[in-house]
XYZ file of C-alpha atoms in Angstrom:
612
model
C 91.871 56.281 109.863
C 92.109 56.292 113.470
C 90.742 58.181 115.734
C 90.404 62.293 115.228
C 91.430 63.628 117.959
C 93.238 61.443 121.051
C 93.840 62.267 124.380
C 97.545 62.842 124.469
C 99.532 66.043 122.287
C 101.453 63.541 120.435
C 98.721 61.806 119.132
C 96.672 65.520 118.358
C 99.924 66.027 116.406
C 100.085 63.194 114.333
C 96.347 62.390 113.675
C 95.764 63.555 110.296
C 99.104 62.352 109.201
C 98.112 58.378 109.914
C 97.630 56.567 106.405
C 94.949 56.883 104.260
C 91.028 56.485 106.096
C 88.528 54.000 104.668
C 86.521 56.606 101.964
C 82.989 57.145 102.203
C 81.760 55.334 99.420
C 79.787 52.347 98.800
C 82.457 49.942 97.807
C 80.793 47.235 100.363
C 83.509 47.720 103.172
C 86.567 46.772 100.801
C 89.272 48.439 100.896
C 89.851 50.650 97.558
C 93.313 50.409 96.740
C 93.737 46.447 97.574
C 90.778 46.503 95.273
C 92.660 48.240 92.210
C 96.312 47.089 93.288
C 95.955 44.783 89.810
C 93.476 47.452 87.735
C 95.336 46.993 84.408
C 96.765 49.737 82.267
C 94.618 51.976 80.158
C 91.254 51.007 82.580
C 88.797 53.147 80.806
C 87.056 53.967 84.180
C 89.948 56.598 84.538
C 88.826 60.067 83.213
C 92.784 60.611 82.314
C 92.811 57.313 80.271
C 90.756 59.212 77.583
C 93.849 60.772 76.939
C 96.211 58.075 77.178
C 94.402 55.295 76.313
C 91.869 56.081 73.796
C 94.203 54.960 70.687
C 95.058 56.894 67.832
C 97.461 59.861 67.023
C 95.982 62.051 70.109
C 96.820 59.389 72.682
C 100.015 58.891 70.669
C 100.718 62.338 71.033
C 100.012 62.606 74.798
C 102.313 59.634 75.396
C 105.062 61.099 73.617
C 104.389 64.619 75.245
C 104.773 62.261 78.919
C 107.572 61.134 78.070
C 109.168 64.380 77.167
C 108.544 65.496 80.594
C 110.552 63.035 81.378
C 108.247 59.886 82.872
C 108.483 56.404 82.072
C 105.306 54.610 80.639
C 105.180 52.224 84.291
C 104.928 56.095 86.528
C 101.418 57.134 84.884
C 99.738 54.424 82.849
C 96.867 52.744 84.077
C 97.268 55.333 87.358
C 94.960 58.056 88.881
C 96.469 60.977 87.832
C 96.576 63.865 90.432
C 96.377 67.407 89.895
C 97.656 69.179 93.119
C 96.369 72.963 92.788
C 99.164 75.267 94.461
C 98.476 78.518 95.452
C 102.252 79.415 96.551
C 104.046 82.848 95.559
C 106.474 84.647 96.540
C 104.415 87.616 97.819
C 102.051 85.346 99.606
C 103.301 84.874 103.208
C 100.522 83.296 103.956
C 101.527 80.434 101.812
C 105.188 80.457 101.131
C 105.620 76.792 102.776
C 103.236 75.283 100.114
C 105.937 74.439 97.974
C 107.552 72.114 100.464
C 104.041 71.080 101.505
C 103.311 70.087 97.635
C 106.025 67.862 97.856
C 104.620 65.906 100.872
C 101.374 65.747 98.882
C 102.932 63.983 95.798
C 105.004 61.943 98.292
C 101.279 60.245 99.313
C 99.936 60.342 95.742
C 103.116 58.282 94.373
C 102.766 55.902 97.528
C 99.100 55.760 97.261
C 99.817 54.189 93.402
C 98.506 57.965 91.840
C 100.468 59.841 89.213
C 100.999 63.627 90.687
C 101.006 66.983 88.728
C 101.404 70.506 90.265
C 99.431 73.327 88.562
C 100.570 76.587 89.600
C 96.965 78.499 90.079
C 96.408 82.141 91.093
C 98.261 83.854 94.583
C 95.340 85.986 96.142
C 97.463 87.807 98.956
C 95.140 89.228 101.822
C 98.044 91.507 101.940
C 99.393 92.734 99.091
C 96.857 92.457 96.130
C 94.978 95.447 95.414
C 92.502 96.899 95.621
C 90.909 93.356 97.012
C 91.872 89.757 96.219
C 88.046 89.640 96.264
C 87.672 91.106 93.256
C 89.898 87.642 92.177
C 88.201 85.029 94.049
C 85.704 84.038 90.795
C 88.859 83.953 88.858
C 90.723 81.466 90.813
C 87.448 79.499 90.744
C 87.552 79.840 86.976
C 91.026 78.712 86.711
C 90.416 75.897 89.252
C 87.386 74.972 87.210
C 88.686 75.284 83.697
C 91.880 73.350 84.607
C 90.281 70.311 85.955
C 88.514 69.902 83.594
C 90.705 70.684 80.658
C 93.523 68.335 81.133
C 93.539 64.356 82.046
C 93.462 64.135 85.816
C 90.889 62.225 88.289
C 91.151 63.862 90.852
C 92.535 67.042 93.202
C 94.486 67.971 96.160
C 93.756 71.825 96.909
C 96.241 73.590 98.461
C 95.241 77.323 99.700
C 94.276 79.119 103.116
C 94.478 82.566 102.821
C 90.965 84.599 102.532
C 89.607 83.898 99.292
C 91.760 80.722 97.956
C 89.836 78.426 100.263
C 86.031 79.674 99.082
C 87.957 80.207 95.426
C 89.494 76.617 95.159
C 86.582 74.685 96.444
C 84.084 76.887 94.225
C 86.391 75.670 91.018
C 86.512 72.046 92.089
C 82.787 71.753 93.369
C 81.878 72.889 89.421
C 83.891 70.065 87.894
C 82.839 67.488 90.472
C 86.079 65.411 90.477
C 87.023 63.786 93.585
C 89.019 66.640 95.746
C 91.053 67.471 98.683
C 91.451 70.462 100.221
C 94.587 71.220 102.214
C 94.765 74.156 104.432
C 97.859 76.089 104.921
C 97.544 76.567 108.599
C 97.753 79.466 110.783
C 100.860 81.223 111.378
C 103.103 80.880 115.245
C 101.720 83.685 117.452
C 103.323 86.624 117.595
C 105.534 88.550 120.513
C 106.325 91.789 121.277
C 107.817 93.327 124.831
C 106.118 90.439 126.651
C 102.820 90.290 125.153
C 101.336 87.755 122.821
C 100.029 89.334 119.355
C 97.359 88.057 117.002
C 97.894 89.163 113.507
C 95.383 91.704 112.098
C 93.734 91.952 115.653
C 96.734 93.719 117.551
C 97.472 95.586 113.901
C 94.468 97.614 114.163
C 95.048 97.728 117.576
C 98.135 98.820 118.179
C 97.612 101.217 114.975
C 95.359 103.544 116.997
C 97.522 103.141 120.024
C 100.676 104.825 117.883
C 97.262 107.519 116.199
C 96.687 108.109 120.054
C 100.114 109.060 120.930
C 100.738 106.122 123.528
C 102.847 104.466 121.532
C 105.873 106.187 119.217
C 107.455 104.930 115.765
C 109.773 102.963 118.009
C 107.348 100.861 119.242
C 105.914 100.619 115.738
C 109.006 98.907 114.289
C 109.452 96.668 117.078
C 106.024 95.521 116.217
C 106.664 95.336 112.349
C 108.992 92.529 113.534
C 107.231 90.820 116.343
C 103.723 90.441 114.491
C 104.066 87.905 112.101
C 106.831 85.554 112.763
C 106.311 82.582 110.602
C 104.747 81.471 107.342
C 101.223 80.868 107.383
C 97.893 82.387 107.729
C 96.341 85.019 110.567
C 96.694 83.184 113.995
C 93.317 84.599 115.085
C 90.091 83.842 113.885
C 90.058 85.443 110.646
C 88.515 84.455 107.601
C 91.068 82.552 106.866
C 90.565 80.573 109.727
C 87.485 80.459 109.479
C 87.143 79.634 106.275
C 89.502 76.594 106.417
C 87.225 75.089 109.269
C 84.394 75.597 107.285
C 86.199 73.222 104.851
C 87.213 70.725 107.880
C 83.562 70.642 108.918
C 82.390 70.220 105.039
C 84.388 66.950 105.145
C 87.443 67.827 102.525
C 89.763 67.732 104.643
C 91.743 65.346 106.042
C 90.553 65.567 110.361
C 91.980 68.175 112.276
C 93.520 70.038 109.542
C 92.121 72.974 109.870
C 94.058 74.397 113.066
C 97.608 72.763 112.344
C 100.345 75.491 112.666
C 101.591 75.378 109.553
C 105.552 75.101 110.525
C 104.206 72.223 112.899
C 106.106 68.577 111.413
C 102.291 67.145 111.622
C 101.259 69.936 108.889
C 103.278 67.805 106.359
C 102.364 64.811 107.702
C 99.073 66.086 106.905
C 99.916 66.877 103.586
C 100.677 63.770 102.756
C 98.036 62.005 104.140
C 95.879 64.312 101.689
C 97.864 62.696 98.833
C 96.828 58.862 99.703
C 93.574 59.622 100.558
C 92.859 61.212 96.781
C 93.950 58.137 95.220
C 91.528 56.001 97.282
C 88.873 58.789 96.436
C 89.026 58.436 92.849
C 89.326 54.825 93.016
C 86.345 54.428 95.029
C 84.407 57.070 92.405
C 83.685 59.792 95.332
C 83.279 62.985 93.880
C 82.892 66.043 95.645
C 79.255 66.740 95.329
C 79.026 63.407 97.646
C 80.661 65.625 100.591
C 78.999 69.182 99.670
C 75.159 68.722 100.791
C 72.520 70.917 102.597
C 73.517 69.527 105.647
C 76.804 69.639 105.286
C 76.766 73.630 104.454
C 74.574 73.748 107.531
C 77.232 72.593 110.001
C 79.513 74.541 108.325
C 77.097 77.815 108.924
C 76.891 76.189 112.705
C 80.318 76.071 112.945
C 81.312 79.350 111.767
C 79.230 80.650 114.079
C 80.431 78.480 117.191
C 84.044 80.037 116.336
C 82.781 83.534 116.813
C 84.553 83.334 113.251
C 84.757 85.945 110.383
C 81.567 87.844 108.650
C 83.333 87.222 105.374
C 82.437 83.425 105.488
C 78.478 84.238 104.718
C 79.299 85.737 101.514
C 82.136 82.313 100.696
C 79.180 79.815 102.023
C 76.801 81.072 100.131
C 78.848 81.438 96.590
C 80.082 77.666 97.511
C 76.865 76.620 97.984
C 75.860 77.905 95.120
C 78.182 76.267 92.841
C 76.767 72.777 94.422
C 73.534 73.717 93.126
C 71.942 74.465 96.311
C 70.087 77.222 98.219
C 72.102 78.970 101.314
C 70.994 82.226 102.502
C 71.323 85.356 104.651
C 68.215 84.045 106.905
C 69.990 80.268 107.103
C 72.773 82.162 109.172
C 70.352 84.073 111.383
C 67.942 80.668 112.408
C 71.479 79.218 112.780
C 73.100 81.671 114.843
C 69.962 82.385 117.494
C 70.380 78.436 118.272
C 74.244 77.881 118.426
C 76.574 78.881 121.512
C 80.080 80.653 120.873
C 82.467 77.890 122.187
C 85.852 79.458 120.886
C 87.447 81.823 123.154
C 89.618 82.912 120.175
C 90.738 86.562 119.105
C 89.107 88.913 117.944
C 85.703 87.662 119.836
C 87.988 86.414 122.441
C 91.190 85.767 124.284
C 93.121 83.177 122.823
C 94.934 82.091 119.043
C 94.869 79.518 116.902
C 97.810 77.952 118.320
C 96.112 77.646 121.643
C 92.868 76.485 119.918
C 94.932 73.677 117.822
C 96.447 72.332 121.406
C 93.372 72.463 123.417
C 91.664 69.768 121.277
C 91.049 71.782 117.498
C 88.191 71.822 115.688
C 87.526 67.839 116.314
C 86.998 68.810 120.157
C 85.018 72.112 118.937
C 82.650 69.985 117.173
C 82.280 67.450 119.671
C 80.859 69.134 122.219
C 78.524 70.779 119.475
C 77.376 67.331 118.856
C 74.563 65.876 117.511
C 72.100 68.991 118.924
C 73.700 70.867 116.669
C 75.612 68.791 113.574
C 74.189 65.991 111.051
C 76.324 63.690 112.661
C 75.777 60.815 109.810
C 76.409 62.610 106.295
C 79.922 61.405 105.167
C 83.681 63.245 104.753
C 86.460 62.235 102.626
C 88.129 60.224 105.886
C 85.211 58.403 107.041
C 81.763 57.033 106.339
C 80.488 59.370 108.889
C 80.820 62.734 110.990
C 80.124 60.828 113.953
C 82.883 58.429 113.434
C 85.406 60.905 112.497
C 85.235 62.636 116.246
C 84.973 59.189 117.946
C 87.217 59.971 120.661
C 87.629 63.385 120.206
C 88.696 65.716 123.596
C 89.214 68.940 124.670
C 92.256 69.754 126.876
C 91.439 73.300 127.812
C 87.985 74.251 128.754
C 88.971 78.092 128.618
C 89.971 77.713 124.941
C 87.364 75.795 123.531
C 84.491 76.405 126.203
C 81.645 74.012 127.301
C 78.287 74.333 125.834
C 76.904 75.355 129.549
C 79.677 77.893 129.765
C 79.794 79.630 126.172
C 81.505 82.809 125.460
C 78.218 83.627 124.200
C 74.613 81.958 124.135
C 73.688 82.989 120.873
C 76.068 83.121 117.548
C 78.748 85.758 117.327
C 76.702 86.988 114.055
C 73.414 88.507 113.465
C 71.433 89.697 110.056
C 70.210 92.821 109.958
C 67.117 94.457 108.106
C 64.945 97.589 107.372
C 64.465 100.062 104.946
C 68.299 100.673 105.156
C 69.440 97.220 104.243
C 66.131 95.958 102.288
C 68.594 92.636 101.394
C 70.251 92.088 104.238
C 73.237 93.198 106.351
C 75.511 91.791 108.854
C 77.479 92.602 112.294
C 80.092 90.563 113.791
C 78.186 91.753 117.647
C 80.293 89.316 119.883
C 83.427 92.267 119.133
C 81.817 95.183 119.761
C 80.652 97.209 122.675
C 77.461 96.144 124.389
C 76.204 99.405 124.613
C 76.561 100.307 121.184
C 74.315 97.257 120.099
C 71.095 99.564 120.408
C 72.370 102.916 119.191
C 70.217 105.979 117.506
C 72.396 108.701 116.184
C 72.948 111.378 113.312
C 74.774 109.837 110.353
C 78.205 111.440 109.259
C 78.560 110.146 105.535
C 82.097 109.326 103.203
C 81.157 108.536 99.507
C 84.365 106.806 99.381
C 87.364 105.842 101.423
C 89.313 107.990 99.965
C 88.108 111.115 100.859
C 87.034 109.294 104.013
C 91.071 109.035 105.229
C 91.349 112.522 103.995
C 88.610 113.814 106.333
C 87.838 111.859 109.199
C 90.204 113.444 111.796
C 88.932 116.770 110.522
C 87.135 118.347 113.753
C 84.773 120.738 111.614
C 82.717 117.044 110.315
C 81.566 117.584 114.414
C 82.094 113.898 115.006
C 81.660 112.656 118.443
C 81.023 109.358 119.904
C 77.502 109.215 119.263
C 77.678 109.455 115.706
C 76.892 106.862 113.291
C 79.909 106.710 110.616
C 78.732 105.814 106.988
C 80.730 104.782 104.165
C 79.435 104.018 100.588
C 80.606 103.294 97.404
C 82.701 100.125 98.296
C 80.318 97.495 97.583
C 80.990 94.371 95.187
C 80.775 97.327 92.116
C 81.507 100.370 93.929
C 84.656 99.099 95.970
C 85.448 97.662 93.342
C 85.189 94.056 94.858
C 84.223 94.712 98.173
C 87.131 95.859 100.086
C 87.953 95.186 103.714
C 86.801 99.085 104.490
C 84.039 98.401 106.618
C 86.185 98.984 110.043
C 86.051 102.676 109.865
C 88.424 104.608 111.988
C 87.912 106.735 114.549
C 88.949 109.804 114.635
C 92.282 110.593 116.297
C 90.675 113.113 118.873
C 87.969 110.606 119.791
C 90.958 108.032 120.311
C 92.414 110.542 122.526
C 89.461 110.779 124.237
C 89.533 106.859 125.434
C 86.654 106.500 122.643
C 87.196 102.723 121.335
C 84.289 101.968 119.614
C 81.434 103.719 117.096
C 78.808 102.599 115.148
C 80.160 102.379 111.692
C 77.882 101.580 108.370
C 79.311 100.448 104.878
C 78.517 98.038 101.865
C 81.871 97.287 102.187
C 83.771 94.269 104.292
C 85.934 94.179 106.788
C 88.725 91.602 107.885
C 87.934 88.179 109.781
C 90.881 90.080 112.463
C 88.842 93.152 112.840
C 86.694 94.256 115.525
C 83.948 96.928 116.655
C 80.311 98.208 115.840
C 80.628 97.614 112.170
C 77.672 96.690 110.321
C 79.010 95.091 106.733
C 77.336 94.274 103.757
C 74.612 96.060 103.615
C 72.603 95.193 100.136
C 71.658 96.217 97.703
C 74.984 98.407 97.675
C 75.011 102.001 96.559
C 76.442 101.808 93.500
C 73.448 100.049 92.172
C 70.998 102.420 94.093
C 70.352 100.697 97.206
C 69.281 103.007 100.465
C 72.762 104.082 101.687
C 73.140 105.807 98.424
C 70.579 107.988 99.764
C 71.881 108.738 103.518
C 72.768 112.330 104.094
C 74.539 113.642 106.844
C 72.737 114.399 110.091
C 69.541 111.788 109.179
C 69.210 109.486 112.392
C 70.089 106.018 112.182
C 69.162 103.353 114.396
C 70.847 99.785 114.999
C 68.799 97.308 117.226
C 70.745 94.317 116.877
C 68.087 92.284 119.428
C 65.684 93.504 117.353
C 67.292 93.123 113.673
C 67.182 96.006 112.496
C 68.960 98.646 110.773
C 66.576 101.652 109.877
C 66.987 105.281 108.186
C 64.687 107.349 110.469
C 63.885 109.190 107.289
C 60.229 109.449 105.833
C 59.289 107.863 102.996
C 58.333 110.894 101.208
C 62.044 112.282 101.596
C 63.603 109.187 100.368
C 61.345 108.765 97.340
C 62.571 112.168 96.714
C 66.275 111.412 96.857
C 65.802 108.496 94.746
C 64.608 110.045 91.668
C 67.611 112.471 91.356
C 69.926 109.765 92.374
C 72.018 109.008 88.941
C 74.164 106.370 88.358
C 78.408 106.333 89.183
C 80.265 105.589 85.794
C 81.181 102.323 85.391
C 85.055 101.960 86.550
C 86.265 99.715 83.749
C 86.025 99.867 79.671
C 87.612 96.339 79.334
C 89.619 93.533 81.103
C 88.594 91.304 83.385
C 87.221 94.189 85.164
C 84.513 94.829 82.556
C 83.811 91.434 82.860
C 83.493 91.633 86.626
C 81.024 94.295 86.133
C 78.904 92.989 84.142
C 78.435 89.781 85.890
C 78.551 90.342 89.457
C 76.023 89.859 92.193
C 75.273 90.952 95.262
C 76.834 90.657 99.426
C 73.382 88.538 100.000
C 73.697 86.031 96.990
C 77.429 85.572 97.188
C 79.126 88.090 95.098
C 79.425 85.306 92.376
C 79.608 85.150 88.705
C 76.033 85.263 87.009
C 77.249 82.512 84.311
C 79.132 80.766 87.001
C 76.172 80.402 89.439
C 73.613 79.843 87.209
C 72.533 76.027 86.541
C 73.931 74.872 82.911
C 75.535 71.568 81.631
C 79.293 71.990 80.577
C 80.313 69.302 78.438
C 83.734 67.178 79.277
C 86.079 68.063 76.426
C 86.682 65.650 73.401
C 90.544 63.806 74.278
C 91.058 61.942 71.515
């Protein structure tokens, strides 16, 4: 592979697309497929030869089964066979080019030598599935898991982007340990309405309150129904989707640069292709993904995140996917992390610009760059090359506003901090780069919503005595509670207080909130109420105070009082009697562990199934 990034648009464009990069694996500087051009038919190092090779009536059986699909003996014997994972559905807008882009990606398999098959796997639309497509992120994992490693392929291209199918698909894949690809969907063309330039989710919310304020009417509204999103693909700001797909670039699964690609841009399919050679060298060179997914890699990844000013939803994604490579990420890795890294994105919500903007002025290859080695492990391998530091050889940023200088961040320390006390014993988090200075060291009486329900029923209701110095609360939409954590945790503020010019509050949940979203919000707080933690025990009018310089999030209650509460605190019902719902109840953890799958990310041996 050339170079990541080069200094001309033309060559930005069409840098992941060059053929397939040298793999990072110790095959003494040879190159992989000249190496197995002649590896004969039925080569037992091939997982998929199992099936087709082992002899007997199973293998006979298989072959005839291949052939009823409609192949020829000379298309799949003796060949890596591909599965290519697509996440594509027709309610998914996020990802309703991935059937043309699944097509590119078998285009580079076949030329590669491979064997492609598509697996349809689980949609999880950000914007249609309810109540969460959180609450389905473990089971696209499962599915991703369970299908690699039920059915005769070597290897995996990945295709997802929205929220949870980039954490889900990787979780899935990093279990089975096959050689793997991830390719992202890309973020969506910016949006346009009356002369501005609109980020999805940001402007939403934004935009929302303006029509709850009165400045804008239902005119307006449907003008911006059509202006918002004007292209497949995912959020065009920050989001978690994202960030979340540059947390994949930085892990090394992608091919360079993928990350930021718009994804009706020509060099998103050149891209995709470029995915489907490199597997085949990948699983010819025996480079499974656990050779990508170490402690340092995560780290960047946390580094990264935070350099982006990117979503709070990423901590709980890192730390499942970390998890499911067997090692230890926590809440305190992203707090050392974030007091050391600058903010060097200048990207909505946190900052000015969109993804488009950020893709131009260099991508993540320039982002990561001028994070360098004070801040990377510059010499741990990715799919592309046999180093970090090799893959940005030569990478440049064209816009210093976009993708700031490390002397000039958009902030000095990262756009996330974790918070603790005897309200969030666990942990918490808040996104403080997008809210209000002033509201970063805030004292006031709590106003509390067991659930969002009654919350929208209630909070423009003037006799709750809200003002701007009150600290909103919302409970009961944790990982159980919610269920599945749903993006709540951006409370709104009361119509009157819009009126008012009042744009920010302090607002408290165990809930999420979208990567696009914006404000005072502190998120996850853990343990959860559902399961007892303090916020199940908040009342209105008890002070609350948020120090984020200090770390802290504290119930100015006494401990008397809230030993009190706790013994006639009694349990919610649980919400399901069977389904996968039950199941997700019984097994779930907790924001600050990952809100993972006890038998998923426990430590176990799975055995490869019997082919023959």
């Amino acid at each position: 592979m050339g170079r990541a990034m080069s200094g001309n648009e033309e060559s930005r464009a069409a840098a992941p697309a060059v053929g397939p990069a040298e793999p990072a694996a110790h095959n003494g500087g040879a190159d992989p497929v000249a190496r197995d051009a002649d590896r004969p038919a039925g080569d037992s190092e091939l997982r998929s030869a199992r099936w087709y090779q082992a002899g007997g009536l199973r293998s006979f059986s298989h072959r005839a089964r291949t052939r009823q699909l409609g192949f020829l003996p000379e298309e799949h014997m003796g060949k890596p066979v591909i599965a290519v994972l697509n996440t594509w559905s027709d309610i998914n807008p996020c990802h309703q080019h991935l059937r043309e882009r699944a097509e590119a990606v078998k285009r580079g398999v076949w030329q590669a030598g491979g064997f492609p098959l598509e697996f349809p796997v689980s949609t999880l639309s950000e914007t249609f599935q309810k109540p969460t497509p959180m609450l389905y992120r473990n089971l696209l994992a499962m599915e991703t898991e369970e299908l690699l490693r039920s059915y005769p392929v070597d290897g995996a291209v990945l295709l997802g982007g929205c929220d949870k199918t980039t954490p889900a698909l990787l979780m899935g894949a990093a279990s089975v340990d096959l050689p793997a690809v991830f390719v992202p969907a890309g973020p969506m063309l910016r949006g346009h309405w009356r002369g501005e330039t609109l980020g999805s989710g940001t402007d939403m919310w934004k935009y929302w309150d303006e029509k709850r304020a009165g400045r804008i009417g239902d005119r307006e509204l449907a003008e911006l129904e059509g202006g918002l999103a004007r292209s497949p693909g995912t959020c065009m700001t920050m989001g978690t989707a994202s960030t979340m797909t540059s947390a994949a670039e930085v892990l090394g699964v992608t091919m360079p640069g993928a990350a930021a690609i718009p994804a009706v841009d020509s060099a998103h399919s050149r891209m995709a292709a470029a995915a489907g050679l490199r597997i085949v060298s990948l699983v010819r060179s025996g480079a499974r993904l656990s050779r990508f997914l170490t402690r340092e890699a995560y780290e960047d990844a946390i580094t990264t995140v935070l350099a982006l000013g990117g979503s709070t939803n990423a901590v709980i994604h890192l730390i499942a996917m970390a998890g499911r490579s067997g090692l230890p990420l926590s809440l305190d890795d992203f707090d050392r992390i974030a007091r050391e890294v600058p903010v060097l994105a200048d990207v909505r919500p946190g900052g000015r610009y969109l993804m488009e903007d950020f893709y131009y002025a260099g991508g993540l290859p320039g982002l990561l760059a001028r994070l360098g080695e004070n801040h990377l492990h510059l010499d741990r391998p990715t799919i592309a090359h046999d180093s970090l530091r090799e893959q940005l050889a030569g990478a440049l940023v064209h816009d210093d506003e976009v993708i700031r200088t490390p002397d000039n961040p958009v902030a000095t320390g990262g756009g996330l901090a974790v918070l603790r006390g005897n309200l969030a014993p666990d942990g918490a988090l808040i996104k403080h780069i997008s809210a209000e200075p002033h509201l970063l060291r805030h004292t006031g009486p709590a106003v509390v919503f067991d659930d969002y329900r009654s919350m929208q029923r209630t909070i423009n209701d003037p006799a709750l005595g809200i003002t701007a110095d009150s600290v909103l609360v919302l409970r009961g939409s944790g990982p159980l509670g919610g269920p599945g954590m749903p993006e709540y945790g951006m409370l709104p503020i009361p119509d009157y207080l819009l009126k008012q010019g009042v744009t920010d509050m302090v607002r408290l949940s165990d809930a999420r909130m979208s990567g696009t979203s914006y404000g005072a919000c502190v998120l996850h707080i853990a343990p959860e109420s559902h399961v007892g933690g303090p916020l199940a025990l908040v009342r209105t009018g008890d002070a609350i105070t948020l120090d984020v310089e200090a770390r802290t999030l504290r119930l100015d209650v006494s401990e008397e009082e809230l030993a009190r509460r706790r013994a006639a605190w009694q349990p919610p019902p649980a919400r399901y009697g069977r389904g996968y719902g039950a199941l997700y109840q019984e097994h779930i953890t907790q924001a600050d562990t990952g809100c993972d799958f006890t038998f998923l990310s426990r430590p176990g041996d799975v055995p490869e199934p019997y082919a023959g």
